[in-house]
Short mmCIF file of C-alpha atoms in Angstrom, two decimals:
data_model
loop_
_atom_site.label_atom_id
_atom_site.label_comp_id
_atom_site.label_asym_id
_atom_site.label_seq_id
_atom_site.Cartn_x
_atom_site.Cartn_y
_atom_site.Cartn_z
CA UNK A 13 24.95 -73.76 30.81
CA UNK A 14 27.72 -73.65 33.11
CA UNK A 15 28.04 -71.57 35.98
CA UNK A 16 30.79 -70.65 38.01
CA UNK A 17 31.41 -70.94 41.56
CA UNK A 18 31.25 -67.86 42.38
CA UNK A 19 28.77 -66.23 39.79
CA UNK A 20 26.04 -64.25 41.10
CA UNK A 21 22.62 -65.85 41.66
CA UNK A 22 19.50 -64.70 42.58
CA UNK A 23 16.11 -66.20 42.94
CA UNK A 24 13.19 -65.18 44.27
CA UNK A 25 9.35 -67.04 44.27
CA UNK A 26 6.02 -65.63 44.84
CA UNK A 27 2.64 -66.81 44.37
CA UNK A 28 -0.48 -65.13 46.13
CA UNK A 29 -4.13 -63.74 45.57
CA UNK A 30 -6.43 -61.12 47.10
CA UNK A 31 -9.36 -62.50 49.00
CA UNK A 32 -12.25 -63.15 51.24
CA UNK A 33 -9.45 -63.22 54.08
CA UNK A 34 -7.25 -60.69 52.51
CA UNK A 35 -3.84 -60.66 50.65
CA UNK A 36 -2.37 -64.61 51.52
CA UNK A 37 0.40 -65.20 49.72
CA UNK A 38 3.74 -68.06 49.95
CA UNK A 39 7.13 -66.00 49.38
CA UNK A 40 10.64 -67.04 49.61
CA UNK A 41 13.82 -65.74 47.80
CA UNK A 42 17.34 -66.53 48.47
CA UNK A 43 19.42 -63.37 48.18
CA UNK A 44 24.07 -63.79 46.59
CA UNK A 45 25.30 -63.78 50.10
CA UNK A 46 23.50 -66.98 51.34
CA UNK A 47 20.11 -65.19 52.64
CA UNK A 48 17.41 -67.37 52.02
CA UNK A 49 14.01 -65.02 53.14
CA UNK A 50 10.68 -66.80 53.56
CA UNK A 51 7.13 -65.37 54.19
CA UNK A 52 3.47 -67.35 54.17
CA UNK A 53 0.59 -64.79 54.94
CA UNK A 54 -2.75 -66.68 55.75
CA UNK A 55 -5.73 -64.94 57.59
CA UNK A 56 -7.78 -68.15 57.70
CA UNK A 57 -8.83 -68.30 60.61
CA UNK A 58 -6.87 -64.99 62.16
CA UNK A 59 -3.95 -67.04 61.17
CA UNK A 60 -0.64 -64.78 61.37
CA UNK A 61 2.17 -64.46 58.85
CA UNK A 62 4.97 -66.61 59.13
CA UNK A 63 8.60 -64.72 58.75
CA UNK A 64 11.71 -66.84 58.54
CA UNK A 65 15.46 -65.85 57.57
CA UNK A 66 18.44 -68.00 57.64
CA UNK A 67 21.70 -67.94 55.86
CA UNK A 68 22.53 -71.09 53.53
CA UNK A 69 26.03 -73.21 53.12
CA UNK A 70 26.98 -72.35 49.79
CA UNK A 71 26.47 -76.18 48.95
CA UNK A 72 23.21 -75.71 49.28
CA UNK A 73 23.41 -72.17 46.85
CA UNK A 74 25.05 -74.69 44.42
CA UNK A 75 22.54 -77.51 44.56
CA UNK A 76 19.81 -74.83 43.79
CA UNK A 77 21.79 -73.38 40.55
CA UNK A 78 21.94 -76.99 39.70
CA UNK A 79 17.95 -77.50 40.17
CA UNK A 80 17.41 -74.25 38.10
CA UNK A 81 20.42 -75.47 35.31
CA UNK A 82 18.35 -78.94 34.65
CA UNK A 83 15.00 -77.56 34.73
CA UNK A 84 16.02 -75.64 31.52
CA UNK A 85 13.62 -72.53 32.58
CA UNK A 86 16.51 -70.08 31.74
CA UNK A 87 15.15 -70.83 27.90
CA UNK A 88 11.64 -70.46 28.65
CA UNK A 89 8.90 -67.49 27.80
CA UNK A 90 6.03 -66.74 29.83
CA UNK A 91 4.43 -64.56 26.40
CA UNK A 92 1.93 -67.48 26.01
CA UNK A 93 1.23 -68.56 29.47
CA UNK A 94 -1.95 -67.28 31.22
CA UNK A 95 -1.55 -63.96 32.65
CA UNK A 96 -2.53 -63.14 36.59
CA UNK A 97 -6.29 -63.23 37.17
CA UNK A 98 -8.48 -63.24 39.86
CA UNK A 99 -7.55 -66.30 41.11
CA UNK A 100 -4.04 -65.24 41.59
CA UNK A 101 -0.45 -64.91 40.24
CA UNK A 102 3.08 -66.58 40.39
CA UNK A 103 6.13 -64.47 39.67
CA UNK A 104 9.56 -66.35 39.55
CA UNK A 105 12.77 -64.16 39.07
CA UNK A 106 16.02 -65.53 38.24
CA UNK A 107 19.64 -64.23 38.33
CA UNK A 108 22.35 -66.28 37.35
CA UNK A 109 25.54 -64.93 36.41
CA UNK A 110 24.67 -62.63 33.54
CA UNK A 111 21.29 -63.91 32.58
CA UNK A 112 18.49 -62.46 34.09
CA UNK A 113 14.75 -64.08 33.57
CA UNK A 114 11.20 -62.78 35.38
CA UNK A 115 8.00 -64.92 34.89
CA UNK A 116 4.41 -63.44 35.63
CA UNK A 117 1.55 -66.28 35.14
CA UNK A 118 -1.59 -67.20 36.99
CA UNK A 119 -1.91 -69.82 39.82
CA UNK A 120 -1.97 -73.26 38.46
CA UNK A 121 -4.17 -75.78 39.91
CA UNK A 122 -3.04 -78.56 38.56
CA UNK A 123 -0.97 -80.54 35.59
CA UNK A 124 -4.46 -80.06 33.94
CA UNK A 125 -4.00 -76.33 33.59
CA UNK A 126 -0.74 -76.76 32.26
CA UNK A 127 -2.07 -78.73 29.35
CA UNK A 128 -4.77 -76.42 28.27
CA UNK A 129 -2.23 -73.87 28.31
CA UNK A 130 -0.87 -72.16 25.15
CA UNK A 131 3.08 -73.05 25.68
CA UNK A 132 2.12 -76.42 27.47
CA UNK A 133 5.64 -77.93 27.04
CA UNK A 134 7.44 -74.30 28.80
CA UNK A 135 4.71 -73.87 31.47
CA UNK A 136 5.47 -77.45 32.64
CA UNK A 137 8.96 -76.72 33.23
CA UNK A 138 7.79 -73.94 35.34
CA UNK A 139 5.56 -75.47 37.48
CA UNK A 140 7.98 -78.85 38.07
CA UNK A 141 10.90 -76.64 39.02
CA UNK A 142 8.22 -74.53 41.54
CA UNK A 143 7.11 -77.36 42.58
CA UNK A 144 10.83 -78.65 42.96
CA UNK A 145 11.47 -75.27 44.83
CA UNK A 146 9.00 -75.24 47.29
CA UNK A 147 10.09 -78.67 48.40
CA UNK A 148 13.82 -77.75 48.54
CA UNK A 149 12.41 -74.60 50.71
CA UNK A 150 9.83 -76.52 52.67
CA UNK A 151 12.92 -78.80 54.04
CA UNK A 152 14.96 -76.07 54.39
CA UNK A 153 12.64 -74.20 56.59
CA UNK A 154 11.50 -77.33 57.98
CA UNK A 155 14.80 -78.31 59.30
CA UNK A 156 16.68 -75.08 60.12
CA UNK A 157 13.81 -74.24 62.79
CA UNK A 158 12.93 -77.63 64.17
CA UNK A 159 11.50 -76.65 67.67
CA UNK A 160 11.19 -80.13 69.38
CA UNK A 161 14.02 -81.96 67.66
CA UNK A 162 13.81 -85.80 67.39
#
């Protein structure tokens, strides 16, 4: 799948649950004109949410179409993957170019889950590019607001 320079892309990551200290979720999307948006909600331990916003080079906009382009996930179905439970849910959503792709599934624990699972082969693709994601954010966020810098 090839995508053009200046096709539009979309993605957006969620993955949360309701509980003993309230709705704690991890949430970051990065929006066609560069926006990446990040929120983590904890209340362990009156913890307070963490808001960050930043715009992205478009290098970096490329280098995430590329991680999505690889992972394959574009072919994927979540039909057979475990639905949201009590335990919590991840949505990813997806825009490039033309195609557009939204996937609802529970919180995985680990590559265990992903075996037991139905559609073991697509659910792994999902969780290595989230877990590819969240790296790629992590650094991101990590770098862009560096308070004490080395």
């Amino acid at each position: 799948m090839a995508s053009g320079g200046n096709s539009e892309f979309y993605l957006r990551y969620y993955v949360g649950h309701k509980g003993k200290f309230g709705h704690e979720f991890l949430e970051f999307e990065f929006r066609p004109d560069g926006k990446l948006r990040y929120a983590n909600n904890s209340n362990y331990k009156n913890d307070v949410m963490i808001r960050k916003e930043a715009f992205v080079h478009k290098a970096v906009t490329q280098e995430l179409k590329r991680l999505v382009e690889d992972s394959e996930v574009m072919q994927e179905d979540d039909g057979l993957w475990p639905p949201p439970d009590r335990v919590g849910r991840q949505e990813l959503e997806i825009v490039m170019g033309d195609e557009h792709i939204s996937f609802t599934t529970s919180k995985i624990g680990s590559l265990i889950d992903v075996n037991n699972s139905k559609d073991a082969e697509g659910l792994r693709t999902f969780y290595y590019l989230v877990q590819d994601l969240k790296c790629f954010v992590f650094s991101l966020i990590g770098l862009h607001f560096k308070i004490k810098p080395i």
